[in-house]
Coordinates of C-alpha atoms and ligand atoms in Angstrom, one line a residue:
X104 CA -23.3 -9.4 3.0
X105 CA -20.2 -7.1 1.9
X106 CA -20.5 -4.6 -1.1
X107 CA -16.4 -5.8 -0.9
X108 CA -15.0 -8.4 -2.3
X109 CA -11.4 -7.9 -1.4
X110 CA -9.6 -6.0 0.8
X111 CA -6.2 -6.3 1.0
X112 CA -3.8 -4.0 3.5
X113 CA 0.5 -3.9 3.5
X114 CA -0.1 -7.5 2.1
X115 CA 3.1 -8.9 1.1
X116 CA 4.4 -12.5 -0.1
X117 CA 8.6 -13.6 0.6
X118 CA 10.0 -16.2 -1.3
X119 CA 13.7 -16.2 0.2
X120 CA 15.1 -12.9 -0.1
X121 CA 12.7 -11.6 -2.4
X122 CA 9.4 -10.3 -2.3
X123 CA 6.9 -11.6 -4.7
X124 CA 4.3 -9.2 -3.8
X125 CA 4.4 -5.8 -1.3
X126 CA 2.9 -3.2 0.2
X127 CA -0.5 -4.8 -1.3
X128 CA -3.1 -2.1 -0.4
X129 CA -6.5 -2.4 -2.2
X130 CA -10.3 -2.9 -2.5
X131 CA -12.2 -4.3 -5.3
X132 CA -15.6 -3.9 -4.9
X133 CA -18.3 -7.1 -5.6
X134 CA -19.7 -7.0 -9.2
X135 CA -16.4 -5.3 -10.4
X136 CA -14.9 -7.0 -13.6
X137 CA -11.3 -6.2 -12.6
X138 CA -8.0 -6.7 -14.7
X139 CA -5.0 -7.8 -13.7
X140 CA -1.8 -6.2 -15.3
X141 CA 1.5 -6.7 -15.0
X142 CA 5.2 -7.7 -16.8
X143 CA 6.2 -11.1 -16.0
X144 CA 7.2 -12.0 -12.8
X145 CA 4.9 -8.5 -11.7
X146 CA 3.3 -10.2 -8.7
X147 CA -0.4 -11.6 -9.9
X148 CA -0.4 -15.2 -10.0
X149 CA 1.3 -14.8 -6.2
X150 CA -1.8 -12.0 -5.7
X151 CA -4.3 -14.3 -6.7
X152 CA -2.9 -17.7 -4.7
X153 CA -2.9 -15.3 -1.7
X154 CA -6.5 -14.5 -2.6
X155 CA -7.5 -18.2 -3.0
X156 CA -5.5 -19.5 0.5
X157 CA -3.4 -21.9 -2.2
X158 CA -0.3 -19.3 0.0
X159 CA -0.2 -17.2 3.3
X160 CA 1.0 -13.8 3.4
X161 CA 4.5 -12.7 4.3
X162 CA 3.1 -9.5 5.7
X163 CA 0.0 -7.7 6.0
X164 CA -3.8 -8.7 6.0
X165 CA -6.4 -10.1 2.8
X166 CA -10.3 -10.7 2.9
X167 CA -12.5 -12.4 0.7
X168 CA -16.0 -11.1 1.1
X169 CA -14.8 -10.0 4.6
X170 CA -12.9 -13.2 5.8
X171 CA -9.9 -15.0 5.6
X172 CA -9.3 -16.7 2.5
X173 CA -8.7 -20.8 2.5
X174 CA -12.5 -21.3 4.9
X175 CA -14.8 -24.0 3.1
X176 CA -17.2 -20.8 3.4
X177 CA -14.8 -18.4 1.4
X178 CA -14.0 -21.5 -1.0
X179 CA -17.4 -22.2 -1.9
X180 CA -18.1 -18.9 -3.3
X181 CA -14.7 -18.3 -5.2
X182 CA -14.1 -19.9 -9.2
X183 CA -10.4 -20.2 -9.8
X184 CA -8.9 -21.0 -13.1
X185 CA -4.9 -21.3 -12.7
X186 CA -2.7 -20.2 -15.2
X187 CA -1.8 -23.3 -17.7
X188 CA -5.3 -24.5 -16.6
X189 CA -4.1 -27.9 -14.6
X190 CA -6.9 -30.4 -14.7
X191 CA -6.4 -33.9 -13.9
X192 CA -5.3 -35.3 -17.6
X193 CA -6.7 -39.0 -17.3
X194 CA -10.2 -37.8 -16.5
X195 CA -13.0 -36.8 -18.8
X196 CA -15.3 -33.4 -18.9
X197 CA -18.3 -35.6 -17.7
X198 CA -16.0 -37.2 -14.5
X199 CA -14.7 -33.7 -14.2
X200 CA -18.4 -32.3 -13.6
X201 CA -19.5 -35.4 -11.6
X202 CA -16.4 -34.9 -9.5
X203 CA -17.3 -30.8 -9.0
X204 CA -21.2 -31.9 -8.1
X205 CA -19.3 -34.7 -5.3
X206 CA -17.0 -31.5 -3.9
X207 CA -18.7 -28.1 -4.5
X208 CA -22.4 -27.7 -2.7
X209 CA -23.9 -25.2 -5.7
X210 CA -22.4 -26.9 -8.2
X211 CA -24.6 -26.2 -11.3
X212 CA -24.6 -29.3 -13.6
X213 CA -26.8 -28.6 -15.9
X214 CA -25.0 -25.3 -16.9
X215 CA -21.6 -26.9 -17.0
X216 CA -23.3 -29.7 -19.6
X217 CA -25.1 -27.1 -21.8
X218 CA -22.0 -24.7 -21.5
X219 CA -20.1 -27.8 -23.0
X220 CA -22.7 -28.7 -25.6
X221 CA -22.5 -25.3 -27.2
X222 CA -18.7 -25.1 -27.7
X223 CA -18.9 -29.2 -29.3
X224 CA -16.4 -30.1 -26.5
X225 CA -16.8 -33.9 -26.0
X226 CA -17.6 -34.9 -22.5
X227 CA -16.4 -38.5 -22.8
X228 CA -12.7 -37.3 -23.8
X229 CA -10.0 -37.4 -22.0
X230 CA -9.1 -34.0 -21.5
X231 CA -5.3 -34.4 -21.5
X232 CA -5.9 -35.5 -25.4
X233 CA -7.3 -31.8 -25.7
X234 CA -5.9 -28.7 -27.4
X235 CA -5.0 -26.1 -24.5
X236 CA -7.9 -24.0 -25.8
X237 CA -10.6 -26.8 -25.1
X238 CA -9.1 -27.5 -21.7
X239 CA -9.3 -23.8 -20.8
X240 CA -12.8 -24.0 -21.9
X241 CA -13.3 -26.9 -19.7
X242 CA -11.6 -25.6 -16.9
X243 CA -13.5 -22.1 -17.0
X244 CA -16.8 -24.2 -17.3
X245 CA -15.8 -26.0 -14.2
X246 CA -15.5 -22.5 -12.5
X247 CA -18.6 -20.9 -13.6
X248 CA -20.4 -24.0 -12.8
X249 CA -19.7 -23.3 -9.1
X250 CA -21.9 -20.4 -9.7
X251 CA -18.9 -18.4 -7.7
X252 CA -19.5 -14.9 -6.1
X253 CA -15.8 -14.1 -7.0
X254 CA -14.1 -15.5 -9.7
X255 CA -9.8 -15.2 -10.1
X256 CA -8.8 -16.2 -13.8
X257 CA -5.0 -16.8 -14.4
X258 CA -4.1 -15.6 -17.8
X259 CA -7.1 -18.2 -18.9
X260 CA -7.2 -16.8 -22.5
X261 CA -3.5 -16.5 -23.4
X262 CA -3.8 -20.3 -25.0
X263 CA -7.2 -19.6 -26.6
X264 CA -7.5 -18.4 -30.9
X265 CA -8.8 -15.2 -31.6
X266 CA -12.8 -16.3 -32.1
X267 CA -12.7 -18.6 -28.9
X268 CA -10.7 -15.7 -27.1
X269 CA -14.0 -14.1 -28.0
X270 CA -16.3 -15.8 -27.2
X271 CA -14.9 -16.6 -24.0
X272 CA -14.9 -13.5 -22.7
X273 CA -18.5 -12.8 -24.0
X274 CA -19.8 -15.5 -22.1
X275 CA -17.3 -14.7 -19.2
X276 CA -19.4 -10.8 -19.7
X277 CA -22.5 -12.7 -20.0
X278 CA -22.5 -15.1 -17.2
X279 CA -20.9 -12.0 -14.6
X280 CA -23.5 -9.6 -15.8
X281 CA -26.4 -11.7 -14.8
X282 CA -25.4 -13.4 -11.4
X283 CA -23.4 -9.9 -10.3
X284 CA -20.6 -12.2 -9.8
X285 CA -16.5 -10.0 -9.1
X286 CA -14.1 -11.0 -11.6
X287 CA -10.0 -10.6 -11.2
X288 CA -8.4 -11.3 -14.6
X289 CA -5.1 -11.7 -15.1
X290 CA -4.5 -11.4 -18.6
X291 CA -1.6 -9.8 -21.1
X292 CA -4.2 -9.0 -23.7
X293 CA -4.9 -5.7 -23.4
X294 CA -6.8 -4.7 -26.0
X295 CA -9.5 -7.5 -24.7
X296 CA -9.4 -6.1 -21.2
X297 CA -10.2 -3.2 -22.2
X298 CA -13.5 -4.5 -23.8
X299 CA -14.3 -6.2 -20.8
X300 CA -12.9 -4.9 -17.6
X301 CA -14.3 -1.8 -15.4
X302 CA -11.4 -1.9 -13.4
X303 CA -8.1 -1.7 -13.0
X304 CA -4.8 -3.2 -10.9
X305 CA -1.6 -2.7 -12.4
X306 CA 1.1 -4.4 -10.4
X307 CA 4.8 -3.8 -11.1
X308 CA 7.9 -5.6 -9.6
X309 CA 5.5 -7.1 -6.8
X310 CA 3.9 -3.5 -6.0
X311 CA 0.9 -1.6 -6.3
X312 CA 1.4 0.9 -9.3
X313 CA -2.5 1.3 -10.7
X314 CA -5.3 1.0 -9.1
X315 CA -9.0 2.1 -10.2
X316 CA -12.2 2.3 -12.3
X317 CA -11.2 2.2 -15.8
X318 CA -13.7 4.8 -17.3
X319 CA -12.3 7.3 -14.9
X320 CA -8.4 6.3 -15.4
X321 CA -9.2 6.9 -19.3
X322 CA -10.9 10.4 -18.8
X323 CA -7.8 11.6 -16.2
X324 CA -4.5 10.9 -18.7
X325 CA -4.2 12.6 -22.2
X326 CA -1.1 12.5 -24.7
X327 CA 0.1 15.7 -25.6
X328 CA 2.0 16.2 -28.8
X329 CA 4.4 18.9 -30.0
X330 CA 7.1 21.0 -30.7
X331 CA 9.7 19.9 -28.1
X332 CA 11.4 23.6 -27.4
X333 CA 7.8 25.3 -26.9
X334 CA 6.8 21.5 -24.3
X335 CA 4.5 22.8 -20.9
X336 CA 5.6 22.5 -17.4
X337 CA 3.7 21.7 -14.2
X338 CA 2.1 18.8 -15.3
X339 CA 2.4 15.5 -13.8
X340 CA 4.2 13.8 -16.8
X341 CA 3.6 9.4 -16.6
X342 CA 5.5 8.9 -19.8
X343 CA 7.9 11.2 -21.8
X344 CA 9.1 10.6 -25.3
X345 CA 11.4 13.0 -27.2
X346 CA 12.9 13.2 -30.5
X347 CA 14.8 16.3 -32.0
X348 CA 12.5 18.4 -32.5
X349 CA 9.0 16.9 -30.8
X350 CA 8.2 15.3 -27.5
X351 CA 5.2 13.8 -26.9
X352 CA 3.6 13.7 -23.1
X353 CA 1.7 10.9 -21.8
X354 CA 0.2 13.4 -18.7
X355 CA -2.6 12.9 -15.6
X356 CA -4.9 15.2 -14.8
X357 CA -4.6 17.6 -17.6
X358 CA -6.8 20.3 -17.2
X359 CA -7.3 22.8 -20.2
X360 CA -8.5 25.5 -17.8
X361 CA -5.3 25.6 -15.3
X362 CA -2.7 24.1 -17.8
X363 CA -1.6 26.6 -20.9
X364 CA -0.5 24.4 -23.7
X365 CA 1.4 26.5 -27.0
X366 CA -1.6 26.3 -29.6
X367 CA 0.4 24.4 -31.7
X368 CA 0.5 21.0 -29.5
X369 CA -2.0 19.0 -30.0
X370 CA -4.2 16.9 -26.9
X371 CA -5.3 13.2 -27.7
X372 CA -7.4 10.7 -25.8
X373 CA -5.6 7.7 -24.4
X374 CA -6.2 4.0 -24.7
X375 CA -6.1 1.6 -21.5
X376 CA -3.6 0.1 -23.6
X377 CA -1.6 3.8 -23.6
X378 CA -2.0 4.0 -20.4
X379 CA -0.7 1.1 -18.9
X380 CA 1.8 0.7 -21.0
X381 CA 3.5 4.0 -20.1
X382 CA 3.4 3.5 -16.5
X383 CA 5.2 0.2 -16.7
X384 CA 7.8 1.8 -18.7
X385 CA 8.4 4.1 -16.3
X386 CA 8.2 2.2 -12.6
X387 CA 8.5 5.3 -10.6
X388 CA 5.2 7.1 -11.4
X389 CA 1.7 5.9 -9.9
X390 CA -1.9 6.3 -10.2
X391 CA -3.1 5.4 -6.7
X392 CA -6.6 6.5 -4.9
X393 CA -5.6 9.3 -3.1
X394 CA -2.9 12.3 -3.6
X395 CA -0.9 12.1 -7.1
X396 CA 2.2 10.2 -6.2
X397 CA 5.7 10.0 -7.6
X398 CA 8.0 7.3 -5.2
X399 CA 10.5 8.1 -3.7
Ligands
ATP630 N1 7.0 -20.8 -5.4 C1 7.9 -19.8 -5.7 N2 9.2 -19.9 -5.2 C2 10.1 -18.9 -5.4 N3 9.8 -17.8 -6.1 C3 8.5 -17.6 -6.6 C4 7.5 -18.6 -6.4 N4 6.4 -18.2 -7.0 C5 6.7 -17.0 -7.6 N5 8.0 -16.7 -7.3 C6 8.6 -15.4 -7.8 O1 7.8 -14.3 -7.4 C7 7.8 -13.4 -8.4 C8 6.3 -13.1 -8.9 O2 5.9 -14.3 -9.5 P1 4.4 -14.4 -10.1 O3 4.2 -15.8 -10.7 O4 3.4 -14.0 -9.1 O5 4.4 -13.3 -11.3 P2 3.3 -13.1 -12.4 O6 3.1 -11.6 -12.5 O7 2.2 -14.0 -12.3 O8 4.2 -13.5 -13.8 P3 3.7 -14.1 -15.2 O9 3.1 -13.0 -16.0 O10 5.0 -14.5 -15.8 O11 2.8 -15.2 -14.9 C9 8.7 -13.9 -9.5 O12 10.0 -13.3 -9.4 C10 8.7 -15.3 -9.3 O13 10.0 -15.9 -9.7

């Protein structure tokens, strides 16, 4: 038994020319509810395929719960739900289920039944005559009904309305919380990763640029607001934004204490949604485990 769920090191993934994903470096420890962040084209469907063995790596080295990803070992304990949620169209949620009891050796019927019940998603439909919500549903049910250790969710909310949004990700907190199971998210939403997700991997143009508990990322980057001819120095600056007459600082590791700030500017707390937002916008800053790094 591993306390990690997955280790990655310099992995990297080619298509061509270009590379999808590089310089991977990271650890997500089990029982972790991690997001996934990123612009389009960022690199985390490509992580996540890697992660599943659906692709090899370019470069570099990945473990699932301390082996190599693609083993009927390592598949047995890993839920995926792709992005657009492919299921087989023709087939119904009950033929779906039977089909997961036939293929997966802990696969959890009655839950996937019940879990079906309680959203009123037929199980005799096909599930290509379904809205993209109610597949989603289906799909995820599919996943958690593997009763998975690790479970990698490709934007699986993006086609869901705000109250199913909800209460998918309440019973995706509900169902983690109790079995202990990892979760890597790959959403857009940030304002509901937020809610749900203790960590963080921010992946820009196929690299690395976040990486860590949420609560402490939060706590270590302020905004600073204020006259733009009185603005500090020596602080490492993520995100600047000037006007005239005020700039405004989105900064890490502000400390009061070391850092002398002109009275008049003013220090505010930062949202994950802040946070991330001004370190894509700005590709050459980092928050990484280990020393404060700007790229070169
Ligand atoms: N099979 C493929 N063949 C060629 N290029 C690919 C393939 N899959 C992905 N890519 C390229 O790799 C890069 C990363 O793609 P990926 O799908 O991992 O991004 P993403 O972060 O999941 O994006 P999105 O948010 O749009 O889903 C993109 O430039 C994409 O065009």
């Amino acid at each position: 038994m591993t306390d990690t769920a997955v280790e990655t090191t310099g992995l990297g993934r080619r298509y061509g020319k270009n590379w999808a994903l590089r310089d991977c470096s990271l650890r997500l420890p089990a029982g972790r509810i991690a997001a996934l962040v990123g612009p389009n084209g960022a690199g985390k469907s490509t992580l996540l395929h890697l992660l599943v063995g659906l692709s090899q790596p370019s470069a570099g080295s990945v473990t699932v719960f301390g082996q190599a990803p693609g083993s009927r070992e390592v598949l047995d304990r890993i839920g995926f739900v792709a992005q657009d949620t492919p299921l087989y169209r023709d087939f119904t949620p009950a033929e779906l289920i039977e089909m997961g009891r036939r293929l997966n050796r802990a696969f959890d019927v009655g839950l996937a039944r019940d879990r079906l019940d309680q959203l009123g998603i037929a199980a005799d439909r096909a599930v290509g005559k379904m809205s993209g919500g109610q597949r989603a549903q289906v799909a995820l049910t599919l996943a958690l009904a593997k009763r998975p250790r690790l479970l990698l969710l490709d934007e699986p909310v993006a086609s869901l309305d705000p109250l199913a949004r909800r209460e998918f990700l309440q019973a995706l907190m509900g169902g983690v919380a109790d079995e202990g199971t990892t979760v890597l998210l790959s959403s857009h939403l940030l304002g509901d990763l937020e809610r749900v997700c203790d960590h963080l991997i921010v992946l820009n143009a196929g690299r690395v640029q976040v990486l860590g508990g949420v609560e402490e990322l939060v706590a270590d980057h302020r905004l600073l607001v204020g006259a733009a001819d009185l603005a500090p120095h020596g602080l490492t600056v993520v995100q600047e934004r000037r006007t005239d007459r005020q700039a405004s600082l989105l900064v890490r590791g502000y400390d009061p204490t070391v850092t002398h700030i002109d009275p008049q500017w003013t220090v505010h707390d930062v949202s994950l949604e802040d946070l991330v937002l001004a370190y894509l916008a700005n590709g050459a800053a980092d928050a990484l485990p280990g020393p404060v790094g700007v790229r070169p």
